[in-house]
Structure formats: structure tokens, C-alpha cells
XYZ file of C-alpha atoms in Angstrom:
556
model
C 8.429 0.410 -28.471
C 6.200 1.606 -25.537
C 2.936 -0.636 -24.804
C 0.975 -0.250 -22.232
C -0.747 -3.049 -19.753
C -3.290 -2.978 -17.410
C -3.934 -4.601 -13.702
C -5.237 -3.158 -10.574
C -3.690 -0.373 -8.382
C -3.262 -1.423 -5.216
C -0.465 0.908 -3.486
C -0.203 4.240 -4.041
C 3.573 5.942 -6.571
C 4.915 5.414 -9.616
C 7.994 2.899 -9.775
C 10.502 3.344 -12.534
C 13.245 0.335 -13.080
C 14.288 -2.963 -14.591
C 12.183 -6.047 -14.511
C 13.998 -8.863 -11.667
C 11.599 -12.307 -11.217
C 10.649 -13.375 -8.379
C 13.058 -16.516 -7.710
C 11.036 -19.939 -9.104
C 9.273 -22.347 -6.909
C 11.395 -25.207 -5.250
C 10.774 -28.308 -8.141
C 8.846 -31.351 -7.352
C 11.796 -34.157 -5.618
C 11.433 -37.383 -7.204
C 9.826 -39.862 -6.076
C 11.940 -43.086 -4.427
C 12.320 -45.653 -1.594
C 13.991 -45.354 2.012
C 14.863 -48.699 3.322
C 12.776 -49.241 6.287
C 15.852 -48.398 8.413
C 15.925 -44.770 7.203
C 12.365 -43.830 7.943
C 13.647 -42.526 11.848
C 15.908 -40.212 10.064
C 14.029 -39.089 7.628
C 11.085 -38.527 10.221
C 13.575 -36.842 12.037
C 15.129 -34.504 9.228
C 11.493 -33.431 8.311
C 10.787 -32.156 11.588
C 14.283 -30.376 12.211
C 12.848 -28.444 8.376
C 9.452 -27.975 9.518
C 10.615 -26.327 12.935
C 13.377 -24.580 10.945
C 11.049 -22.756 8.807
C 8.635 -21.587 11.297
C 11.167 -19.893 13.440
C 12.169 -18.162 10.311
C 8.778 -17.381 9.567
C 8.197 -16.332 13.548
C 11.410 -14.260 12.957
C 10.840 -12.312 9.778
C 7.542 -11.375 11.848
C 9.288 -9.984 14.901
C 11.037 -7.704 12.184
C 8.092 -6.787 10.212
C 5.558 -6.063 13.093
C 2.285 -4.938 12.936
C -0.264 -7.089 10.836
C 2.817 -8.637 8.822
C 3.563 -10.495 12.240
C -0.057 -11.696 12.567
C -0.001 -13.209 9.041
C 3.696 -14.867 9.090
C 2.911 -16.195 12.635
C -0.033 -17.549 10.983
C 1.957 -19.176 8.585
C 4.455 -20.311 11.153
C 1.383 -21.917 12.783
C 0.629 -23.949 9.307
C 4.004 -25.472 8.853
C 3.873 -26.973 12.557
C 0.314 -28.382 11.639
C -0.207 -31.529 13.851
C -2.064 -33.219 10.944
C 0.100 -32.382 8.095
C 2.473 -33.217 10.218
C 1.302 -36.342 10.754
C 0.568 -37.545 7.737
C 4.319 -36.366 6.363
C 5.171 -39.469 8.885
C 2.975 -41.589 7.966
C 4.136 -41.150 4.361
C 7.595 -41.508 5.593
C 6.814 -44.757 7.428
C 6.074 -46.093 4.222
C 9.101 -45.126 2.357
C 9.180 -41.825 1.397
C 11.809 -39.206 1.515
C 11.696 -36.448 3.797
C 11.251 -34.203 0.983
C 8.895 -36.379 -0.941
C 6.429 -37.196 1.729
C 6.286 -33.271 2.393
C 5.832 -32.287 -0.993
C 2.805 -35.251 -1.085
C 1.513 -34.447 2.359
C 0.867 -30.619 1.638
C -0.710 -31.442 -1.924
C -3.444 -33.367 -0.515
C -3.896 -30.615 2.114
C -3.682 -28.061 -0.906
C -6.639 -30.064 -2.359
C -8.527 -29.953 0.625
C -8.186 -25.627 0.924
C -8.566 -25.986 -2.516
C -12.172 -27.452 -2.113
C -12.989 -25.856 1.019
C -14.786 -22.809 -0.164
C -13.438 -19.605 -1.261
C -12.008 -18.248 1.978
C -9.484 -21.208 2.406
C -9.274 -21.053 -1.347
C -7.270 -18.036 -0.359
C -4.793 -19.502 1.348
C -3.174 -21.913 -1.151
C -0.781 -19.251 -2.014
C 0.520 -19.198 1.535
C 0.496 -22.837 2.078
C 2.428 -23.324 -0.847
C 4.961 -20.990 0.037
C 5.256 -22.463 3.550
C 5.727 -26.327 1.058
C 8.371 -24.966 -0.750
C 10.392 -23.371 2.091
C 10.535 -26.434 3.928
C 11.473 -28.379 0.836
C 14.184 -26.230 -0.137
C 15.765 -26.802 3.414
C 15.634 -30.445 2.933
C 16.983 -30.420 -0.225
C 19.430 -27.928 0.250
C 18.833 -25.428 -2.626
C 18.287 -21.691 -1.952
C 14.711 -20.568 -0.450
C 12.604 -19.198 -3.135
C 11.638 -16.074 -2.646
C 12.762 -11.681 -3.571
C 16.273 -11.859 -5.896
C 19.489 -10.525 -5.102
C 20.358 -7.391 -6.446
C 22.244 -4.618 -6.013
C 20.684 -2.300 -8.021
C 17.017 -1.008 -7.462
C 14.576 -3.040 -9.562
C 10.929 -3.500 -9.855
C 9.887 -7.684 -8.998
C 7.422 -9.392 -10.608
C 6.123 -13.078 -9.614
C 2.792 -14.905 -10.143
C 2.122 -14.103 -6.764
C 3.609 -12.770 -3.297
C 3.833 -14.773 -0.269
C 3.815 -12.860 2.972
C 7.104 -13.805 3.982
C 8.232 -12.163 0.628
C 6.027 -8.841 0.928
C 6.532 -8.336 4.689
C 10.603 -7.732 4.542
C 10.787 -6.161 1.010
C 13.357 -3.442 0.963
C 11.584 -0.446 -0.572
C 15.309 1.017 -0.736
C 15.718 -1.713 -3.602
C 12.441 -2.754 -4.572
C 10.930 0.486 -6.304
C 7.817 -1.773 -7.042
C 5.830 -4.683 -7.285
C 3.706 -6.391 -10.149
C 2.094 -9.878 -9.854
C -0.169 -11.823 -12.180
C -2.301 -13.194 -9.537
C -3.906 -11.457 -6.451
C -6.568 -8.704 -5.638
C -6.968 -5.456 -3.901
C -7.667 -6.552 -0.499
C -4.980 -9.387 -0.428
C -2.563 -10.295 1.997
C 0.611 -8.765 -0.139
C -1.836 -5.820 -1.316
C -2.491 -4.206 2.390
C 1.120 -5.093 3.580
C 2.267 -3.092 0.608
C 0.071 -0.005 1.511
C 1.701 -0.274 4.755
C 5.471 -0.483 3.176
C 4.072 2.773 0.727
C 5.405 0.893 -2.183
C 3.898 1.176 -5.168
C 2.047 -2.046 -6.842
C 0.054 -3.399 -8.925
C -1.443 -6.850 -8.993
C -3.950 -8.948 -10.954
C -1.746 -8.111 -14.390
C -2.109 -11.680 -16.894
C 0.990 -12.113 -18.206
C 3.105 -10.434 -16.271
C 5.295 -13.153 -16.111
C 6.042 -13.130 -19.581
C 7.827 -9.440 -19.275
C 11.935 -10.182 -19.744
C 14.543 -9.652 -17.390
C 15.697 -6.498 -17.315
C 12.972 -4.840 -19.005
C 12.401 -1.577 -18.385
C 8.846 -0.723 -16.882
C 6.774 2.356 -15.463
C 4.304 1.169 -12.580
C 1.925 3.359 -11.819
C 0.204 1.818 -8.396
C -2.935 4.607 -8.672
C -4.124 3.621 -11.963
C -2.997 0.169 -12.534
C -1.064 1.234 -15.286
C 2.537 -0.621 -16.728
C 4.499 0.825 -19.089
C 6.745 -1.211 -21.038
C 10.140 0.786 -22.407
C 8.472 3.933 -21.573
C 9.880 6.728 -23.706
C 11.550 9.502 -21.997
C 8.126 11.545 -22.397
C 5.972 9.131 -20.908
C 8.798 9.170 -17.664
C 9.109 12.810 -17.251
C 5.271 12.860 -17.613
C 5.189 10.040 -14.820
C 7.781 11.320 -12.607
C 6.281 15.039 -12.534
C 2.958 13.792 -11.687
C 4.534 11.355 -8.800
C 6.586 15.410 -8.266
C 3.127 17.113 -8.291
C 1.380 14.652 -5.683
C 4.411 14.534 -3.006
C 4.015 17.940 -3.073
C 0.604 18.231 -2.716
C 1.219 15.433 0.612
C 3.681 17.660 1.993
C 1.215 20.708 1.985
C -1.489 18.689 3.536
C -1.915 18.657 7.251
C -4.112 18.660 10.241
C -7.425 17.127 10.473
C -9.061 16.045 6.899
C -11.943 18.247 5.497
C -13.106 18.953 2.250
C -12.024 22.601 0.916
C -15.069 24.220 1.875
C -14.182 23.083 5.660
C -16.600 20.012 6.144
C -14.564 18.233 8.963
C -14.053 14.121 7.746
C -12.210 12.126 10.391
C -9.302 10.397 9.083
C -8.119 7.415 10.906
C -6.205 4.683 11.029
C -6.552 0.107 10.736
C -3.961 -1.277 13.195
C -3.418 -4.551 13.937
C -2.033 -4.304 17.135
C 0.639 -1.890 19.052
C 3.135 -2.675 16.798
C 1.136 -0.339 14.246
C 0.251 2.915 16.167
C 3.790 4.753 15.671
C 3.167 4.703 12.084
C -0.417 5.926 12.536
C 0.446 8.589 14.786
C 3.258 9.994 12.468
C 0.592 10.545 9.463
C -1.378 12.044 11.257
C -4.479 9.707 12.333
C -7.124 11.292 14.579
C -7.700 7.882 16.216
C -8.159 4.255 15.100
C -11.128 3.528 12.911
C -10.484 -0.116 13.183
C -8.297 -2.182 15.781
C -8.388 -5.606 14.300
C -8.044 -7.619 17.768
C -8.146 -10.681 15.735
C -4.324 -10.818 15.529
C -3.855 -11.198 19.197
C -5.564 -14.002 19.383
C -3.690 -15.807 16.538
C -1.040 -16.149 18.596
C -1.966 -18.756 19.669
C -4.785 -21.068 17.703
C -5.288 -23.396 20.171
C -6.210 -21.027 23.601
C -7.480 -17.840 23.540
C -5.583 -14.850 25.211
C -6.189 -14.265 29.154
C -7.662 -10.984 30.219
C -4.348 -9.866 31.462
C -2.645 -10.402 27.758
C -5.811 -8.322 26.099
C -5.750 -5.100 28.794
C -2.187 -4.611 27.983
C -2.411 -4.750 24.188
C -5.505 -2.891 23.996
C -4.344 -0.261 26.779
C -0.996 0.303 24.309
C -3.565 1.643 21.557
C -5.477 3.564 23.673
C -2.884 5.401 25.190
C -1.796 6.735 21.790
C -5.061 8.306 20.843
C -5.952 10.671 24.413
C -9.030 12.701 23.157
C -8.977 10.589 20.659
C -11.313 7.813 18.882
C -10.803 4.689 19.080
C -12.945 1.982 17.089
C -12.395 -1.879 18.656
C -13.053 -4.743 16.312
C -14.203 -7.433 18.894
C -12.862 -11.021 17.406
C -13.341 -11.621 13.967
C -12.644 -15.373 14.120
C -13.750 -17.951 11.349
C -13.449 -18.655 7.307
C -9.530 -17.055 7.277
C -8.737 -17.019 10.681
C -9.453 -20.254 12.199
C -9.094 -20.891 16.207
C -8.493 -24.413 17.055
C -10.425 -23.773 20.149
C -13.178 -21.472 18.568
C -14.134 -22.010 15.190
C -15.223 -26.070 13.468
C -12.807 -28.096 11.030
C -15.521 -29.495 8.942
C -17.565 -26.268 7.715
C -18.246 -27.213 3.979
C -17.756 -23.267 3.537
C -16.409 -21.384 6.324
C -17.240 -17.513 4.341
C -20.834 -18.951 4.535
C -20.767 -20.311 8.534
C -20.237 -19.486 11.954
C -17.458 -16.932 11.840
C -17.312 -13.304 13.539
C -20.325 -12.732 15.824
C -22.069 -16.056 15.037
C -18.317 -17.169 16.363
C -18.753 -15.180 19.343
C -22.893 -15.592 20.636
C -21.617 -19.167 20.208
C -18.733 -19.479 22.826
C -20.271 -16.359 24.944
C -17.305 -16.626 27.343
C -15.083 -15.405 24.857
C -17.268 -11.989 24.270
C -17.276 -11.459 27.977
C -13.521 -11.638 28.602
C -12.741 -9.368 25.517
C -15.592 -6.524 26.175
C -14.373 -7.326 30.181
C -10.630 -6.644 29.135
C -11.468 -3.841 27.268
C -13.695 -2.037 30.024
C -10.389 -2.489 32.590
C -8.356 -1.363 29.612
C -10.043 2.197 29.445
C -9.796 3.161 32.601
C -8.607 6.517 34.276
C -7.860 7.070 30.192
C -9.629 10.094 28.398
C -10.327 8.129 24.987
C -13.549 7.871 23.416
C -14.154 3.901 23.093
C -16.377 2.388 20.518
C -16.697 -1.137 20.084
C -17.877 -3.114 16.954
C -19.165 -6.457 16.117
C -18.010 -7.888 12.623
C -20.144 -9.626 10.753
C -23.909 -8.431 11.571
C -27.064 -10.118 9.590
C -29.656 -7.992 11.145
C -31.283 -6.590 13.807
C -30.957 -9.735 16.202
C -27.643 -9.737 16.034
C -27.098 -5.979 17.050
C -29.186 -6.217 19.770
C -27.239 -9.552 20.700
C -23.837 -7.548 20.628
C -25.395 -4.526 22.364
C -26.609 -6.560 25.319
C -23.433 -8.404 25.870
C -21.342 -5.092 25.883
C -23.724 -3.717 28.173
C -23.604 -6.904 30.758
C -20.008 -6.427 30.723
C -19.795 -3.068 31.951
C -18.618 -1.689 28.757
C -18.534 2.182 28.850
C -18.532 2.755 25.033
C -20.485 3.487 22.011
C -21.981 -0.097 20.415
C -21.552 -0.630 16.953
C -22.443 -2.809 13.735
C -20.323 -3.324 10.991
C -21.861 -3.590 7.600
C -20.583 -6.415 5.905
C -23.225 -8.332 4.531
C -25.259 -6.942 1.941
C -28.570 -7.460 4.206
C -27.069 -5.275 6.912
C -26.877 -2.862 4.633
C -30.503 -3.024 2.698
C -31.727 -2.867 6.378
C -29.220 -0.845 8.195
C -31.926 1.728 9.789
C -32.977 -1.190 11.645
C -30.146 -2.286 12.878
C -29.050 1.237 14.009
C -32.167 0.628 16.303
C -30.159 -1.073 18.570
C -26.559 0.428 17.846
C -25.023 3.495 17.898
C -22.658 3.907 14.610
C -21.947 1.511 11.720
C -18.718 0.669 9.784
C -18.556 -0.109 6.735
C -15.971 -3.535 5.879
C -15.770 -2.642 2.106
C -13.255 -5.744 1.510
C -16.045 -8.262 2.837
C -19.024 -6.474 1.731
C -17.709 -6.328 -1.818
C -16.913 -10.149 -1.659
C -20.582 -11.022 -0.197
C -22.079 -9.232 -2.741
C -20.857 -9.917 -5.966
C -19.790 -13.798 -5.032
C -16.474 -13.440 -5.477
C -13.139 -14.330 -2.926
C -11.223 -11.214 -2.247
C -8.149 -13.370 -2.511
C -8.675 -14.732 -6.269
C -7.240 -12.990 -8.959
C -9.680 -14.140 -11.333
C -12.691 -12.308 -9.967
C -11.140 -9.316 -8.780
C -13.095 -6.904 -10.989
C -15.236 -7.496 -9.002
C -13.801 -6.785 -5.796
C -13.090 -3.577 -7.408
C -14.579 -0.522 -4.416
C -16.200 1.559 -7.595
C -18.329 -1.358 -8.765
C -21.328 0.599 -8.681
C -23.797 -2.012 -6.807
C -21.170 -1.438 -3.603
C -21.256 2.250 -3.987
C -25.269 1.377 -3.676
C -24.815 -0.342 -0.863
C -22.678 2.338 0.576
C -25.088 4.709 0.476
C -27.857 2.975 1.743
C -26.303 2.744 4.832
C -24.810 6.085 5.248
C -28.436 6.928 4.112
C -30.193 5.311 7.419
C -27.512 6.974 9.541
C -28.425 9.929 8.527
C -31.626 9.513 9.129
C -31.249 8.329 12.558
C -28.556 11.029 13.518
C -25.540 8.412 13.851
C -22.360 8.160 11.969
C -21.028 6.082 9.057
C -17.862 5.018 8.458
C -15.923 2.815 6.380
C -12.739 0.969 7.360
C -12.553 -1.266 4.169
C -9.641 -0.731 1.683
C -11.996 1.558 -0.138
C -11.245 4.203 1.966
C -7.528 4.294 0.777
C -7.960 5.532 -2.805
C -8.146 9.375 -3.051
C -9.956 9.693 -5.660
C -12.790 7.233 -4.097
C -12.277 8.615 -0.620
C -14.752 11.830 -2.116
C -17.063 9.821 -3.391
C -17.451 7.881 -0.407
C -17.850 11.086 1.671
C -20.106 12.300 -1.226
C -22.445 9.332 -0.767
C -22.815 10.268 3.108
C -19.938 8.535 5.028
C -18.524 10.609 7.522
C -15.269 9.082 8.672
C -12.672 7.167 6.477
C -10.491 4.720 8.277
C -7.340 3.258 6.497
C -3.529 1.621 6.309
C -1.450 4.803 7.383
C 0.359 5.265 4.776
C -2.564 6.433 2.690
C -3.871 8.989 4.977
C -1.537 11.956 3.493
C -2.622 10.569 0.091
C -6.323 11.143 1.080
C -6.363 14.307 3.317
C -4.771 16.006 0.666
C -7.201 14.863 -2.151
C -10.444 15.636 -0.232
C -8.333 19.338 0.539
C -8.674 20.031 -3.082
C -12.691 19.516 -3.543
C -15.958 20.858 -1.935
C -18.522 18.907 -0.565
C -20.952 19.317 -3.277
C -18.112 18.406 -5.415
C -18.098 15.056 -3.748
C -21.518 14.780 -3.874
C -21.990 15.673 -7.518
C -18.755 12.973 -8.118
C -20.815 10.291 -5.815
C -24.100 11.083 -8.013
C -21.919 10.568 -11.293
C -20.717 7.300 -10.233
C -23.508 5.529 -8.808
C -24.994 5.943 -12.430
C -22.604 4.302 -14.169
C -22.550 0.662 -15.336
C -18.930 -0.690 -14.509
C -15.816 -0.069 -11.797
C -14.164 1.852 -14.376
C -17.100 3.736 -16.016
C -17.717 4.962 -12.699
C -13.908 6.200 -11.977
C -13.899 7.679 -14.992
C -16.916 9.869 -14.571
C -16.048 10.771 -10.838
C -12.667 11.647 -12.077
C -14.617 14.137 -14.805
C -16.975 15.846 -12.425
C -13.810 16.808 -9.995
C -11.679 17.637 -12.825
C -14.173 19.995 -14.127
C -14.199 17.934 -17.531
């Protein structure tokens, strides 16, 4: 009998195919004695794991590329912790296994993250997939992780671990459903990137039996359990219907009645621009330059290392635009050498700008690199500070960029709700803003992009964001500069005209949602966005407001 369950939508397709779990988590070893004798060996064995796991980690990266390799490096760098490492032996110095004193080492760290604020709350998941890899080595069973199968199948788990997401074979696995997670997650942008279709937050999803038969639709959130043949041909014409529509769609975005809406595309690094290019990006709406410094979390990248990565980008874009994300260290993405290990809550602290007006040096060498990086090339620069509080902090940015020679526009991106409420002010000292829906959502409703249980209300049509939203694009306006946004929220269609309704005038995204979008804003007029933007903002929830934008463009 068909039912039908609910989560969020976070890649765009419909997946049809039997239910395969994700394989389970490496048990808990018991807990005995080593003669004192052992503990060398066992010291021994639990570094050989440790280093083991982060080359494999370092190695599914190299494959992946692109912001994959920034978060499996990451995780690479977590395994080889010198503290955890440490303490594992310490433990074994007392008599612990190898695989014991692991296991016990990276549940008191757990507790720590655990405790640490929201933004480290988010990285459990990853530390405990890093635990159970290197406990699986020592005890010899098979890594957890993606089943074997021959046959195409649709994976569920509780939850994704980068190392899983980044090397899924979209050849086998049609789709992904987890019970944990949110829209702007780790697994949720990597599996924009891989264009398979997913859909996360989903309680109980666990529970669904092998081999089940399911429907994912990754738009709407939607699972359907045994789906009758009606409900698949319905499905699969729709999924027909839209690849069409993609195919049809090209050149710059506009709306139908021509109003011109810059489509462009989040890269991570070099490794991403190929793919961007091929869909068609007009330029880069957000180079997240964070990545190369996590290479390293201990020294920051010379000025060499930073003109050659950011010249790569450039050179892909001539005419083009290309937005610059100076260092968004902190909360997340902790430096060794930048950011402190005590902050009681590192989303609350010194991280982006505050990071940067702290260790000033740092600014100068990036906007420095950058400046050496543009030259003799015809691409329009612009250069952004993450988190901005107010006016004091553009003016801040826009003085630094300006001491280091920078030829570029200066920019603010709107992040915390009080950029926002006083963005006209801020655009004082600034030339464009950019919207970081992902943060701005999780600033102002209290709530970690990274935790399942609140991710309603990371949901981009909550209605207070789309306030927010406009508010901004509102003082831009006003002052004659743009407004973008580079959050997630710019990679749902149906959203993308709302957005553009409400004012924006660029949209900046994974890749592989910019045919999705360019040929949903093809279909509608601006005042059809406008009216859609008008019908949201006065509704009450996410999905009252989908709904009702969804009416106004479908004529209903």
C-alpha cells in the first residue's frame, strides 16, 4: 500500500529504487587489560590506524575535488589530532587496547564538541565517522560506510559522513534519504554538487525495510513508499517534463519578460570551476577561500600558494565576475594558528572578520595576493568580508582592501540579522552586499544549520528570512548597489523568483542547480516574481509560504 513521508528536499530529481542501509557503525570493543609490556605495541598499532585512515581520507579527497577535498582533508586533519592523540596514549599507558583507548579517547572529545556550542555541535557526525574508521582498522572488520551492490538502489542511514557522500556513485546510488541532517549540511551541498537527488531530515527513515521500494522526490521532500505504477509514471513524467525544460534553457538567466538576473556559481577552489563553466555560470558569486587555508590548520598559506589558486579562478571567468570570500575562519573552521581553543561558543565569537581585524597580517597577505592575482587579467574583482555586524566593520574591511592596493569593488555580506535591519548603513561604506542565507537563517531563528532537529527552521521560505531578505535588497536599491545572495537559498527554483521578486539581483549557487534555476525564472515575469515574493512574505510558516508562491506562479 502506498504511504507517503515527508523530510526536506535538499538536491534536486526524483529517485526510483530499492531501499539498501547504510552499513552499521563499528560496535563498541570491550573493555580489557594489556600487560604493561604490550602498551608499545598497542601505542604503536593505534598510530599505524590513525595515519592509515587519514591518507584514506586525504585520498578519497584527491578523487572528489572541489569542496569535498576541503571537508575530508578536514577530517583527515581530526584523526591526526595531537591531543586526541595523546590522550589515546595515555589511555594505552594505562592498559587499554588500541581499539579501546580510541573508542574512549574520541568519546570524551565527542562530549566536549558536544558541549561546545552549536557550530562544533555540528561536527559530531564527522568525528564519529573518523572513530569508527579507525576502529574498524584495528579491529579488522569492514569500514562502515555505502553497501555493495550491484544493482542501482536508493541508501538510507541516520546520517552521511563526508567520506560517504563525497565518492557516491550516482551510476548506482539513484538517491539518498537520511533521518538526521539539514539543508545546508555537509552531505546536503556535496549532493547538489553530485546532482543526486536527496532528501534529509526524514524521522524514521531508518525503520523503512530492505529492499523496499521508494519514490524520492529531492524538490519537495517527498518519499513514496511502494508507489503504485500511477504515482511512478506521474513522477517520472514530471522528472521527463523538467529535463526537458533544462535542456531548452540557455544563455544568461532572465525572467521571461527579459529582466537580466546573473546566475553564478560557489566554488571552493579550482578544482570546482570546470563544472561551473559547463552550466553555464556568468562568473563566481562566491569563492570560498576558506578551503585553501585548511590545508593546513596550523600555518596559513604564503602569498605565492594564494596568487596561483586565486589566478586559476580568475582566468576562467575573462569579462566575467568574480565575487572573493576573504577568510571565513572560526566556529567550523578552526585555524590552529588563527582562531582560540577555549571559545565557550565559537558561532557567537571571533570568527570571519572579527578573525581577520584581529591578526591584520593575515587580511593584508590575502587582499595583497589577490591584487597580484588580477593582474594583466580582464575580470571584474569584487571582494567580500563574511561576517559583518555593522557599519564599523565595513568601513574596517573597506580600508584594509584599500591599503592593500586592491583594485576591486568592496563588499559586505549579510549574515547577521543586524546587518541586515541596518544594511543602508553599511552600504555607506561598501559597494554591494551578499546575502549568506545558510548563516543568516541560523543567526536568526537560533538554530545550528547542522542539527536535524531544528531544521524547519533553517528552512530559506521561513518568512522572517524572506523579511530579512528584502530589507536588504531594499537599502540597495535605494542606494543604487546590488544584492545578491550566495546562500543555498538561491538553489531552489521555485524560491530563486521569489528572491528576485523581493529585489535581489544576482543568485549565486552549487552548479549543478543553475540549469534548474535559469530555466524556472525563463518561465515567469518579473511582476510574477514580485506578486509570488508579496504572497510569501505574508504567510505564517516555510511551507505556507511555498505553497502560496507556488499558487501565484501557477496561476491557481
Amino acid at each position: 500500500m502506498e504511504t507517503t513521508l515527508r523530510g526536506v528536499g535538499v538536491s534536486h530529481g526524483v529517485a526510483i529504487g530499492e531501499v539498501r542501509h547504510m552499513g552499521t557503525a563499528v560496535l563498541e570493543p570491550p573493555a580489557k587489560q594489556i600487560p604493561a609490556e604490550d602498551a608499545e605495541r598497542e601505542q604503536a598499532r593505534a598510530r599505524q590506524a590513525v595515519d592509515a585512515v587519514a591518507a584514506d581520507l586525504n585520498a578519497r579527497g584527491n578523487l572528489a575535488g572541489g569542496e569535498a577535498q576541503a571537508v575530508l582533508e578536514a577530517q583527515a586533519m581530526m584523526a591526526q589530532d595531537p591531543e586526541l592523540m595523546a590522550d589515546v596514549d595515555r589511555r594505552i599507558a594505562v592498559g587499554s587496547t588500541a581499539e579501546r583507548a580510541v573508542y574512549d579517547a574520541f568519546a570524551a572529545y565527542r562530549a566536549l564538541l558536544a558541549g561546545a556550542g552549536e557550530y562544533l555541535a555540528g561536527r559530531v557526525a564527522d568525528l564519529d565517522d573518523v572513530r569508527n574508521r579507525i576502529v574498524a582498522r584495528l579491529l579488522g572488520v569492514p569500514m562502515p560506510g555505502v553497501p555493495d551492490s550491484d544493482e542501482p538502489y536508493v541508501l538510507i542511514a541516520r546520517d552521511l559522513a563526508p567520506a560517504d557522500t563525497a565518492l557516491l556513485d550516482p551510476t548506482l546510488v539513484l538517491g539518498f534519504v537520511t533521518e538526521e541532517g539539514g539543508p545546508t549540511s555537509h552531505s546536503a551541498i556535496l549532493a547538489r554538487a553530485l546532482g543526486v537527488p536527496a532528501v534529509v531530515a526524514l524521522p524514521g527513515a531508518g525503520e523503512l525495510a530492505e529492499g523496499t521500494v521508494v519514490a524520492v522526490d529531492g524538490s519537495t521532500g517527498e518519499i513514496f513508499v511502494e508507489p503504485s505504477a500511477e504515482k511512478k509514471a506521474q513522477l517520472q513524467a514530471a522528472a521527463a517534463q523538467r529535463k526537458a525544460a533544462l535542456a531548452a534553457s540557455t544563455g544568461p538567466g532572465a525572467t521571461s519578460d527579459g529582466h537580466r538576473v546573473p546566475l553564478l556559481a560557489n566554488v571552493g577552489g579550482p578544482a570546482d570551476v570546470p563544472a561551473a563553466v559547463e552550466a553555464g555560470a556568468e562568473g563566481v558569486g562566491l569563492f570560498r577561500t576558506e578551503f585553501l587555508f585548511l590545508d593546513d590548520s596550523k600555518n596559513a598559506p604564503s602569498e605565492a600558494k594564494q596568487v596561483e589558486a586565486y589566478r586559476q579562478v580568475l582566468e576562467a571567468f575573462p569579462e566575467g565576475r568574480v565575487v572573493v570570500r576573504v577568510l571565513d575562519a572560526g566556529a567550523d573552521k578552526p585555524l590552529d594558528f588563527l582562531t582560540p581553543a577555549d571559545e565557550p561558543n565559537p558561532a557567537l565569537g571571533v570568527r570571519g572578520l572579527r578573525t581577520l581585524l584581529d591578526h591584520p597580517d593575515v587580511l593584508r597577505t590575502q587582499l595583497t595576493a589577490l591584487a597580484k592575482a588580477t593582474e594583466g587579467l580582464p575580470v571584474h574583482l569584487e571582494v567580500m568580508a563574511p561576517m559583518v555586524a555593522d557599519r564599523a566593520d565595513a568601513k574596517a574591511f573597506a580600508d584594509a582592501c584599500r591599503a592593500a592596493g586592491l583594485r576591486a569593488k568592496f563588499g559586505a555580506m549579510v549574515e547577521i540579522p543586524s546587518a541586515a535591519l541596518r544594511a543602508r548603513s553599511i552600504l555607506q561604506e561598501v559597494e554591494f552586499l551578499s546575502l549568506g542565507t545558510n548563516d543568516l537563517a541560523q543567526y536568526t531563528f537560533a538554530a545550528d544549520r547542522q542539527v536535524g532537529a531544528v531544521s524547519r527552521l533553517q528552512d530559506p521560505w521561513q518568512p522572517a528570512l524572506l523579511d530579512l531578505v528584502a530589507l536588504s535588497a531594499e537599502a540597495a536599491s535605494a542606494e543604487g548597489k546590488s544584492c545578491g545572495v550566495c546562500g543555498e537559498a538561491a538553489s531552489d527554483p521555485l524560491l530563486a523568483c521569489v528572491l528576485i521578486g523581493l529585489g535581489v539581483t544576482s543568485l549565486s549557487m552549487g552548479a549543478a542547480s543553475i540549469p534548474y534555476v535559469r530555466a524556472s525564472l525563463a518561465k515567469y515575469t518579473l511582476a510574477q516574481c514580485e506578486r509570488a515574493a508579496a504572497a510569501a512574505r505574508a504567510a505564517d510558516s516555510a511551507d505556507e509560504a511555498r505553497d502560496a508562491a507556488q499558487a501565484v506562479l501557477s496561476g491557481e
